[in-house]
Tab-separated table of C-alpha atoms (C1' of nucleotides) in Angstrom:
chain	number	residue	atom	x	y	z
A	1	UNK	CA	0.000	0.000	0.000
A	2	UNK	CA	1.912	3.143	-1.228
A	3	UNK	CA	1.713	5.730	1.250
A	4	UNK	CA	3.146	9.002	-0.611
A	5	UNK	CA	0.348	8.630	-3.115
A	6	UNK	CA	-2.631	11.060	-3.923
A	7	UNK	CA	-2.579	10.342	-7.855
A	8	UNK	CA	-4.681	12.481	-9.636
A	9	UNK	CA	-7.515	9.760	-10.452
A	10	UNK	CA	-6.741	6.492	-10.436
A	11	UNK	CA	-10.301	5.405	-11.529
A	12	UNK	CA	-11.721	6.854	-14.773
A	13	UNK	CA	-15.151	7.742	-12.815
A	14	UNK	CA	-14.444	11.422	-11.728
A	15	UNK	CA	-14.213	12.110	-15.739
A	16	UNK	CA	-16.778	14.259	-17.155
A	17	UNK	CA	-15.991	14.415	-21.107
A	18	UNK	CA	-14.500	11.077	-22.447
A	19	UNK	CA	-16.295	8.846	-20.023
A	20	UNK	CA	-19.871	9.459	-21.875
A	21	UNK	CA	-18.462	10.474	-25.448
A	22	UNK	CA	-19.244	8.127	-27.679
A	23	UNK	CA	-16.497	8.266	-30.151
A	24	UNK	CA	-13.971	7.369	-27.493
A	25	UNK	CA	-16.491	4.681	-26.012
A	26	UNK	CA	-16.240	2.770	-29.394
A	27	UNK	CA	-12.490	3.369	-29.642
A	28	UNK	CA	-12.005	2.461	-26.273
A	29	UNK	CA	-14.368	-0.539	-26.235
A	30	UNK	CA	-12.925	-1.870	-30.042
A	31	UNK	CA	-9.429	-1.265	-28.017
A	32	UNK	CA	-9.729	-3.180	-25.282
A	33	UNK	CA	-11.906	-6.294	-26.530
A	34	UNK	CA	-9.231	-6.715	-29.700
A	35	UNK	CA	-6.567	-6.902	-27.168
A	36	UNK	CA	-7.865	-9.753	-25.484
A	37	UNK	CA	-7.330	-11.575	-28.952
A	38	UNK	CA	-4.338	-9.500	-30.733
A	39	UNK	CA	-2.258	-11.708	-28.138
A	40	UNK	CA	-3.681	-14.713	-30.253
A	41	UNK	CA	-2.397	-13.030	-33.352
A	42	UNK	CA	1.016	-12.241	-32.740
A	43	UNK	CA	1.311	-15.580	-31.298
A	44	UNK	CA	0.575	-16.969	-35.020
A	45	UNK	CA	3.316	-14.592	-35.849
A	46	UNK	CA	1.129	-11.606	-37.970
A	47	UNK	CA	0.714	-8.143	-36.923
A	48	UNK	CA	-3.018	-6.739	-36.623
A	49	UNK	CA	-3.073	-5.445	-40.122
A	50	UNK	CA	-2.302	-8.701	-41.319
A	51	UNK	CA	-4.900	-10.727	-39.438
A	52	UNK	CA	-7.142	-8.231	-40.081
A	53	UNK	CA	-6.399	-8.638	-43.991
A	54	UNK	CA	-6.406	-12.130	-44.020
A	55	UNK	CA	-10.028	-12.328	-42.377
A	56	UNK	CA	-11.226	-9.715	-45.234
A	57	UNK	CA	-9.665	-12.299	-47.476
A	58	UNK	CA	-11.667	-15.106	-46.122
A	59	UNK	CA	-14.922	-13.045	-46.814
A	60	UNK	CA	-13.663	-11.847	-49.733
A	61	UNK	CA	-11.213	-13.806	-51.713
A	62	UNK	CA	-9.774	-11.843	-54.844
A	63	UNK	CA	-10.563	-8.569	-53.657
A	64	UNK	CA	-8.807	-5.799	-55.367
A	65	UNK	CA	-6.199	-3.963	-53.532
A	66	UNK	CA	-8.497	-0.614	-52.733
A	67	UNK	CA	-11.461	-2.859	-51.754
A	68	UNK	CA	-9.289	-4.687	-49.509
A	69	UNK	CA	-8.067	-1.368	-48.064
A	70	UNK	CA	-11.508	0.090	-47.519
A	71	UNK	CA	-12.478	-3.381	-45.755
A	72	UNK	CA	-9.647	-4.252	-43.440
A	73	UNK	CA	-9.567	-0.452	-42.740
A	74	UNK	CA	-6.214	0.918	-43.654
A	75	UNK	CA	-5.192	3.388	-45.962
A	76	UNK	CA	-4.143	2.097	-49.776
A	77	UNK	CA	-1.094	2.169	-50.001
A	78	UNK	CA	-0.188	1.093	-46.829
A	79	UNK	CA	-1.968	-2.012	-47.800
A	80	UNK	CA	-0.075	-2.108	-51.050
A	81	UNK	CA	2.900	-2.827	-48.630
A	82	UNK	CA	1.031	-5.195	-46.153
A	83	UNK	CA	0.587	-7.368	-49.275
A	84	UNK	CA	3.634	-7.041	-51.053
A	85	UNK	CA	5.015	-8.321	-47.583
A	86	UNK	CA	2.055	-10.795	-47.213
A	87	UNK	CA	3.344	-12.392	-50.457
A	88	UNK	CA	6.751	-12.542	-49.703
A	89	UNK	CA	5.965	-15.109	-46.887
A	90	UNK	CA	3.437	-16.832	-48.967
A	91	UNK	CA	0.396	-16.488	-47.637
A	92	UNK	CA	-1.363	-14.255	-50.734
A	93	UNK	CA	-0.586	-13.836	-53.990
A	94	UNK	CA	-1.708	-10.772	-56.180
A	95	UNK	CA	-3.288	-11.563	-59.596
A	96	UNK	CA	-3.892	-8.199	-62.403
A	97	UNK	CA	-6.846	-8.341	-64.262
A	98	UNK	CA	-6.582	-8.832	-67.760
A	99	UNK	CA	-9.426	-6.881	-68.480
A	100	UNK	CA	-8.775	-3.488	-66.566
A	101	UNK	CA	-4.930	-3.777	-66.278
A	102	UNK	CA	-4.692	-1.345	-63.509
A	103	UNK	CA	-6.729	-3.717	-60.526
A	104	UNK	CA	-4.558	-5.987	-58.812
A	105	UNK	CA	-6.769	-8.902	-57.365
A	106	UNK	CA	-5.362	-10.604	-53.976
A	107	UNK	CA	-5.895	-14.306	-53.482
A	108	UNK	CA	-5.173	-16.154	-50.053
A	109	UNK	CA	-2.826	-19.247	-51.361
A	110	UNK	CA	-3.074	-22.493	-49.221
A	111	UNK	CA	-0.850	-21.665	-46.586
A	112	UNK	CA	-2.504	-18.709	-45.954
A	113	UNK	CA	-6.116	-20.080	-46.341
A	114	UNK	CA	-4.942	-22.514	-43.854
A	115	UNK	CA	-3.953	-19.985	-41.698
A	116	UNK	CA	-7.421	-17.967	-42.012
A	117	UNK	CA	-9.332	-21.045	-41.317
A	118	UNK	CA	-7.374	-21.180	-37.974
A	119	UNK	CA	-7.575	-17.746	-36.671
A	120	UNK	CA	-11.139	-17.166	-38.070
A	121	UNK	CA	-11.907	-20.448	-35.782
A	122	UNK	CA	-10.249	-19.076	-33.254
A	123	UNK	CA	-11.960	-15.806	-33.244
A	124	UNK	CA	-14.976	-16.854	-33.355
A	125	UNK	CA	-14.291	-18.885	-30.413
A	126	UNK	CA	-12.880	-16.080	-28.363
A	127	UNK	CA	-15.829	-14.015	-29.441
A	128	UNK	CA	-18.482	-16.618	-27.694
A	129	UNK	CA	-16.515	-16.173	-24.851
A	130	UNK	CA	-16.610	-11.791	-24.597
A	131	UNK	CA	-20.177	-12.261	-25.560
A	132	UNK	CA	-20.675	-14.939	-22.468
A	133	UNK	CA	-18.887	-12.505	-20.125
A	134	UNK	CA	-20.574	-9.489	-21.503
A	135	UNK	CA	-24.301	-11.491	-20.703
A	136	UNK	CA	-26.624	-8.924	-18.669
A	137	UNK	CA	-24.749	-6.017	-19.853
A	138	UNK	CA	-26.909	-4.775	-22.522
A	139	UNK	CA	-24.383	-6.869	-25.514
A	140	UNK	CA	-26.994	-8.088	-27.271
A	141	UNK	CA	-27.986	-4.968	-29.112
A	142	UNK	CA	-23.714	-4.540	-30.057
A	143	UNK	CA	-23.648	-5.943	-32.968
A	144	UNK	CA	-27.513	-4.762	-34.349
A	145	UNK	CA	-26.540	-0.809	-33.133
A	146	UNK	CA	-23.172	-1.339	-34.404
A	147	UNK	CA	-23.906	-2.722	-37.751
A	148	UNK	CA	-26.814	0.319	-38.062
A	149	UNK	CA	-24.562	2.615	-37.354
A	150	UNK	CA	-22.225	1.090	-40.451
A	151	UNK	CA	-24.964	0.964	-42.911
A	152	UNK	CA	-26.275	4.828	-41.652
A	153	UNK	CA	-22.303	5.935	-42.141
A	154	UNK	CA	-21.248	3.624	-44.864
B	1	UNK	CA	-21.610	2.548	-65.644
B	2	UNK	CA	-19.065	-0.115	-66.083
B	3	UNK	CA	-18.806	-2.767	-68.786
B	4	UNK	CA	-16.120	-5.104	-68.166
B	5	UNK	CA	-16.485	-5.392	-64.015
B	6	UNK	CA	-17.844	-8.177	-62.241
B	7	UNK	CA	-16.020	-7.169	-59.243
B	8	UNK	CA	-15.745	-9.909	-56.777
B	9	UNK	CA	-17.665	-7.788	-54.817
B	10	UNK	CA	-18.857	-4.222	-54.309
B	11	UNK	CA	-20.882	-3.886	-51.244
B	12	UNK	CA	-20.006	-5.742	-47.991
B	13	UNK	CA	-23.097	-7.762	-47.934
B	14	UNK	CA	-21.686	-11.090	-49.208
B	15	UNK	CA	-18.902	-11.663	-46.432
B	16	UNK	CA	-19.629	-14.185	-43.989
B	17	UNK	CA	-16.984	-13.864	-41.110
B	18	UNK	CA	-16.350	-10.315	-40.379
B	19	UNK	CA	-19.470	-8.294	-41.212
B	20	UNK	CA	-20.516	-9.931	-38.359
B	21	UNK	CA	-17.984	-10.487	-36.301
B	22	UNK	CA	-17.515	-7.977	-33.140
B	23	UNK	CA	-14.400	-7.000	-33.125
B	24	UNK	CA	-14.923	-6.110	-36.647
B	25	UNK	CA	-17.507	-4.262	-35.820
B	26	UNK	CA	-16.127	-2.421	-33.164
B	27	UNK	CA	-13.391	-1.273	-34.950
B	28	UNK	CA	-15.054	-0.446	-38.326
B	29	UNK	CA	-17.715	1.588	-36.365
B	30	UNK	CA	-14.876	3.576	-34.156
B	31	UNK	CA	-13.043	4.040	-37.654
B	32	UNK	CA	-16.364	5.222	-40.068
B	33	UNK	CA	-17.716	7.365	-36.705
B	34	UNK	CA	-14.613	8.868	-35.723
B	35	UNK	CA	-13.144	10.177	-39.402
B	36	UNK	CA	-16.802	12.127	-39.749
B	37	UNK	CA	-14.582	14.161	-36.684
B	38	UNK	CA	-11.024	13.975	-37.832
B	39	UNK	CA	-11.476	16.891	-40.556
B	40	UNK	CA	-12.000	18.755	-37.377
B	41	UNK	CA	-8.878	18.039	-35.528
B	42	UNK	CA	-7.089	18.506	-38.360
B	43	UNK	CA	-8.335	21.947	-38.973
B	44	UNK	CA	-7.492	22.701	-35.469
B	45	UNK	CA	-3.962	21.873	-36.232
B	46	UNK	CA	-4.018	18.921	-34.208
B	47	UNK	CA	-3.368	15.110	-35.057
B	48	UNK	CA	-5.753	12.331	-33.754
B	49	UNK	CA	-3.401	11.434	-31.023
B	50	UNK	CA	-3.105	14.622	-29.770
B	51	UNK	CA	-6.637	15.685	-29.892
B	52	UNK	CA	-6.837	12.525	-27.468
B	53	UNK	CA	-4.759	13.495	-24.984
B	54	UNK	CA	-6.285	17.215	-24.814
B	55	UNK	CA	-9.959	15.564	-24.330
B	56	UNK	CA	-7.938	13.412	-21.632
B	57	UNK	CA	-6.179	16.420	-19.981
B	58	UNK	CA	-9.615	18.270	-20.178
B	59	UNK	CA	-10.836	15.022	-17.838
B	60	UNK	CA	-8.005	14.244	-15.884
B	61	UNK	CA	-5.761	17.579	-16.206
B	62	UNK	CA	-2.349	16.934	-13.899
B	63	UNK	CA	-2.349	13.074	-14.801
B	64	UNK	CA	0.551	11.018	-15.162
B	65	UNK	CA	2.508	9.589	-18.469
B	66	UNK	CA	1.245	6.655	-17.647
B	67	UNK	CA	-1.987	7.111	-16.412
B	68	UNK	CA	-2.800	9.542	-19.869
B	69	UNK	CA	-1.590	6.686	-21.908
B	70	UNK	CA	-3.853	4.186	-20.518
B	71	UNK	CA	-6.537	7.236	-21.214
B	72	UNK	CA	-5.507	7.895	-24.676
B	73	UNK	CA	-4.880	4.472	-25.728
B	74	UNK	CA	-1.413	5.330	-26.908
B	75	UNK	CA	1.569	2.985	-25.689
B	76	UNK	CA	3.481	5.277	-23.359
B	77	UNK	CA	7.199	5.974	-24.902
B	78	UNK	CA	5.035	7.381	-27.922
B	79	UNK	CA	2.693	9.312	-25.611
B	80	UNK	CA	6.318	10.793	-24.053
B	81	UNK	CA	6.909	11.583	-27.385
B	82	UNK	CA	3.626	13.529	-28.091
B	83	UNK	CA	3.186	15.077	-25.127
B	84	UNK	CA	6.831	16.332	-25.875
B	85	UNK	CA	5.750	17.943	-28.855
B	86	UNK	CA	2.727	19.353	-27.349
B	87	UNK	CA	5.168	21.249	-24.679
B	88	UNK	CA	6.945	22.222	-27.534
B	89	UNK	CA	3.992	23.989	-29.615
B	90	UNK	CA	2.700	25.359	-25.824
B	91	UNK	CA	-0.526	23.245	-25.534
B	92	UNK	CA	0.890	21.641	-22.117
B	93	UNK	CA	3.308	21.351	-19.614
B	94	UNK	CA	5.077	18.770	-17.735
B	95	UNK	CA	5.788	19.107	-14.011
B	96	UNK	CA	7.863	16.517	-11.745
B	97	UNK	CA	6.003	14.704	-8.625
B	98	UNK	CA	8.365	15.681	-6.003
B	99	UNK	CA	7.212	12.872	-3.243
B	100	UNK	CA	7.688	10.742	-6.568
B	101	UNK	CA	10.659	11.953	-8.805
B	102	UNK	CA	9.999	9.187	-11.306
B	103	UNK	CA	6.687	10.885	-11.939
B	104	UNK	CA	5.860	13.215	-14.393
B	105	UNK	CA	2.820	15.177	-14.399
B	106	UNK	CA	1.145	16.769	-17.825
B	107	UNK	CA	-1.191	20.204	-17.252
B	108	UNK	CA	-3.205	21.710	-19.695
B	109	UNK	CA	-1.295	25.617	-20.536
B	110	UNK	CA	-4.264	28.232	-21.064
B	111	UNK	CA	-3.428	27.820	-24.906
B	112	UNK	CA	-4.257	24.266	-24.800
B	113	UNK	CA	-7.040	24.716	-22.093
B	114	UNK	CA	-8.635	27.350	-24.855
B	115	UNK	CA	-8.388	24.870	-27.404
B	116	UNK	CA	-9.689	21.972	-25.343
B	117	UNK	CA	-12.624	23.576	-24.646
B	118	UNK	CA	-13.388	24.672	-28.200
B	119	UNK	CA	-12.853	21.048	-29.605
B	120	UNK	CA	-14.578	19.481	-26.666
B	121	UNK	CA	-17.794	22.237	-27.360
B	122	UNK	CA	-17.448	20.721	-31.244
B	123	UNK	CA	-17.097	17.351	-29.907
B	124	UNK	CA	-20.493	17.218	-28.436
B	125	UNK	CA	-21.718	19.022	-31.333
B	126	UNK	CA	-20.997	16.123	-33.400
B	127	UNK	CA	-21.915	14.004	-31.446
B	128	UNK	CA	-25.645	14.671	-30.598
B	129	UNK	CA	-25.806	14.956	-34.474
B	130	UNK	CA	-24.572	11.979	-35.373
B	131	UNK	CA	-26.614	10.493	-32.139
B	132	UNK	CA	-29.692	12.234	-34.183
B	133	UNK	CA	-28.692	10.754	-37.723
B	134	UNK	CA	-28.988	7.269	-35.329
B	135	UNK	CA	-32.167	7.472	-34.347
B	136	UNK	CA	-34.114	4.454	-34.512
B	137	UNK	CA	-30.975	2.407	-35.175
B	138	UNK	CA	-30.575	1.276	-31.527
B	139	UNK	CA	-28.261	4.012	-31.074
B	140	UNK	CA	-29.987	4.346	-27.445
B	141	UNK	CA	-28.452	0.768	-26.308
B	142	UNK	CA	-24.910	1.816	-27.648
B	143	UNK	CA	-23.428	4.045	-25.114
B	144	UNK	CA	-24.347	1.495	-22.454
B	145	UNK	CA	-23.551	-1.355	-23.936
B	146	UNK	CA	-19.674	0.332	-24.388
B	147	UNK	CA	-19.854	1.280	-21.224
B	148	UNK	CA	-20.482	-1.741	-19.993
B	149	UNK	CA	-18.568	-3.950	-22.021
B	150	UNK	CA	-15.159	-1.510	-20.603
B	151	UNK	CA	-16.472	-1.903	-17.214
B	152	UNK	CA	-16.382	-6.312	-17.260
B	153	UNK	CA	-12.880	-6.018	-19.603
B	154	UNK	CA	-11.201	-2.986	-17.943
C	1	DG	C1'	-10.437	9.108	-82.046
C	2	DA	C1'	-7.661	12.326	-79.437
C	3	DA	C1'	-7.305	14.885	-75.348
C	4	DA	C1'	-8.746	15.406	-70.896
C	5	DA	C1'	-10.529	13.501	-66.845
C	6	DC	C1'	-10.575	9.693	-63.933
C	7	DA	C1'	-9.059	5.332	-61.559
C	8	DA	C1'	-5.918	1.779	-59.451
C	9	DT	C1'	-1.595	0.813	-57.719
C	10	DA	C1'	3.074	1.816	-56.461
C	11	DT	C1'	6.832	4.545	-54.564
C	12	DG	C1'	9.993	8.246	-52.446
C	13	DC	C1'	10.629	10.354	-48.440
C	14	DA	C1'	9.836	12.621	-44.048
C	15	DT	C1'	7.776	11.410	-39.946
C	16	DT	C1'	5.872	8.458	-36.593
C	17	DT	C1'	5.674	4.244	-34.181
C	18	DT	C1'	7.278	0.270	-31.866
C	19	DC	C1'	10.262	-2.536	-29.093
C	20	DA	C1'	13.622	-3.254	-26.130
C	21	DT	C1'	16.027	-1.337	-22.859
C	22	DA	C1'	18.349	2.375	-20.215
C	23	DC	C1'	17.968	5.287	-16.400
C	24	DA	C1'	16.421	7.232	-12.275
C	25	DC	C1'	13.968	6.651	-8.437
C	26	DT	C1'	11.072	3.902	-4.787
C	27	DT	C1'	9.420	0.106	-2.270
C	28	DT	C1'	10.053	-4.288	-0.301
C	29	DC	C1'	12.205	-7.578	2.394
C	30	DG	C1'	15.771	-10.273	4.595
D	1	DC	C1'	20.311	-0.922	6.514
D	2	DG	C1'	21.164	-2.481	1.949
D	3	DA	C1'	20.297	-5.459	-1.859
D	4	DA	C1'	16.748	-6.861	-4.906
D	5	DA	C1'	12.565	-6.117	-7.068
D	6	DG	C1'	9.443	-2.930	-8.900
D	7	DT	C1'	7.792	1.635	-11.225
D	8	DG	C1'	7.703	5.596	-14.207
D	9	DT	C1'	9.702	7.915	-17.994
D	10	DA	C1'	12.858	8.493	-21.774
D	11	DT	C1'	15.507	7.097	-25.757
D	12	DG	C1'	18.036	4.592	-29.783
D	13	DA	C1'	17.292	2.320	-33.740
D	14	DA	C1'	14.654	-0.462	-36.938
D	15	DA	C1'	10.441	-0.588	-39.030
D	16	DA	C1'	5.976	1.078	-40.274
D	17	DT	C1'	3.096	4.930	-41.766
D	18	DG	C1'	1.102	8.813	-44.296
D	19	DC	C1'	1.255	11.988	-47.864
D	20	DA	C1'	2.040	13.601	-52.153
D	21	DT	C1'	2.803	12.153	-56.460
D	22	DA	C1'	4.439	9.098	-60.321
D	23	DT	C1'	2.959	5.617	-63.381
D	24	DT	C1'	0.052	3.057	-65.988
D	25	DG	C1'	-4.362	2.067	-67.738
D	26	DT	C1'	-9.333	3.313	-68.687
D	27	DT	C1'	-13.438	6.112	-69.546
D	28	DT	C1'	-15.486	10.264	-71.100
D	29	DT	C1'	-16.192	14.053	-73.967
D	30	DC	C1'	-16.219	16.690	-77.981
DNA sequence: GAAAACAATATGCATTTTCATACACTTTCG
DNA sequence: CGAAAGTGTATGAAAATGCATATTGTTTTC
């Protein structure tokens, strides 16, 4: 028990601003329940952006590069890089398209399928879990407000 | 109108995995919410990061490095480095704990009070609009439902 | 059917970010 | 007390990031 100690706040409860404001509640909330499972990630040896990629890839195998961008949320080219370095270890593979020779189409090969199939397992897995600890606590209308408020913003 | 496309996909309504996944969610809804705000910042002169740490400071004004980290979300040698910066352009200042020499406390400066108020004042501008744009989305359920999800996981 | 406008991706470069760790100080404990 | 363990902040260096723009290809317009 320290004894010199009168820290400013060591709860967040005498806040005013931040505490109710719902941008930081969602960047707060997305922060500290993708934690939990980013320890999962690196532990398969990818960075967020990757995993993040990757699951976009599951969903949407062949996307082009500024699809994939919009979808795993991270600027283009950025994800130009991501790629380039995904595909250096093997687990995509970029494709042009004959007909419109600027798109660049992004295919998850087998290792990296394999690898998708995993995580996205495992995610969904660690997501039943949050959603059991979050029961009573209002979770069930998460995902209906939160996909709302994508469609209204999309 | 295109010829040539059949995109593998345009809208988002095919995926499987993440369009319903929550972390997904969480993070795509901070992301599309949030940039609606960044133009702000930016006009202000001010980064995301840093606009962070002055809602913070307008909270929790005299907190710690490490304490305003946790706050911000920011890991804390990079939230040294911006509250550095933010010394530098006069928005704050740093004062040592003397009971606690290790400690560093960051205060708002009057510059960076005046500007903390006027971004908070737009903040909540925003944010009752875009709370308006949600009506009749469930937007009632979200705030608690963040609120409580950072309670069980903080 | 050119020229201009537009679109998709890549890249150069300055800056930021991360990671590990140093450094200074404090608390704990034998 | 004094060594060891623990905390809070800063910093060096490698890597990632963002921004503006180049490059290449496509659509539109007249």
């Amino acid at each position: 028990m320290p004894s010199i100690d009168q820290p400013v706040d060591n709860t967040d409860d005498k806040s005013d601003f931040v505490s109710d404001y719902l941008l930081y509640l969602l960047a707060a909330a997305s922060d500290a329940a993708s934690n939990q499972f980013h320890d999962t990630i690196r532990k398969a040896g990818l960075r967020v952006p990757e995993w993040r990629v990757l699951a976009c890839l599951y969903d949407h195998d062949g996307a082009m590069i500024t699809e994939l961008a919009r979808l795993a949320l991270v600027e283009q080219s950025r994800l130009t890089r991501i790629i380039l370095q995904m595909e250096n270890r093997g687990l995509v593979y970029r494709k042009g398209n004959p007909q419109d020779k600027r798109r660049v189409h992004v295919y998850l090969s087998n290792t990296g399928r394999d690898l998708a199939n995993d995580l996205v397992a495992q995610a969904q897995i660690h997501e039943a879990t949050l959603l059991e600890t979050l029961q009573n606590s209002g979770a069930e209308h998460l995902k209906p407000a939160l996909q709302a408020l994508l469609q209204k913003l999309g």
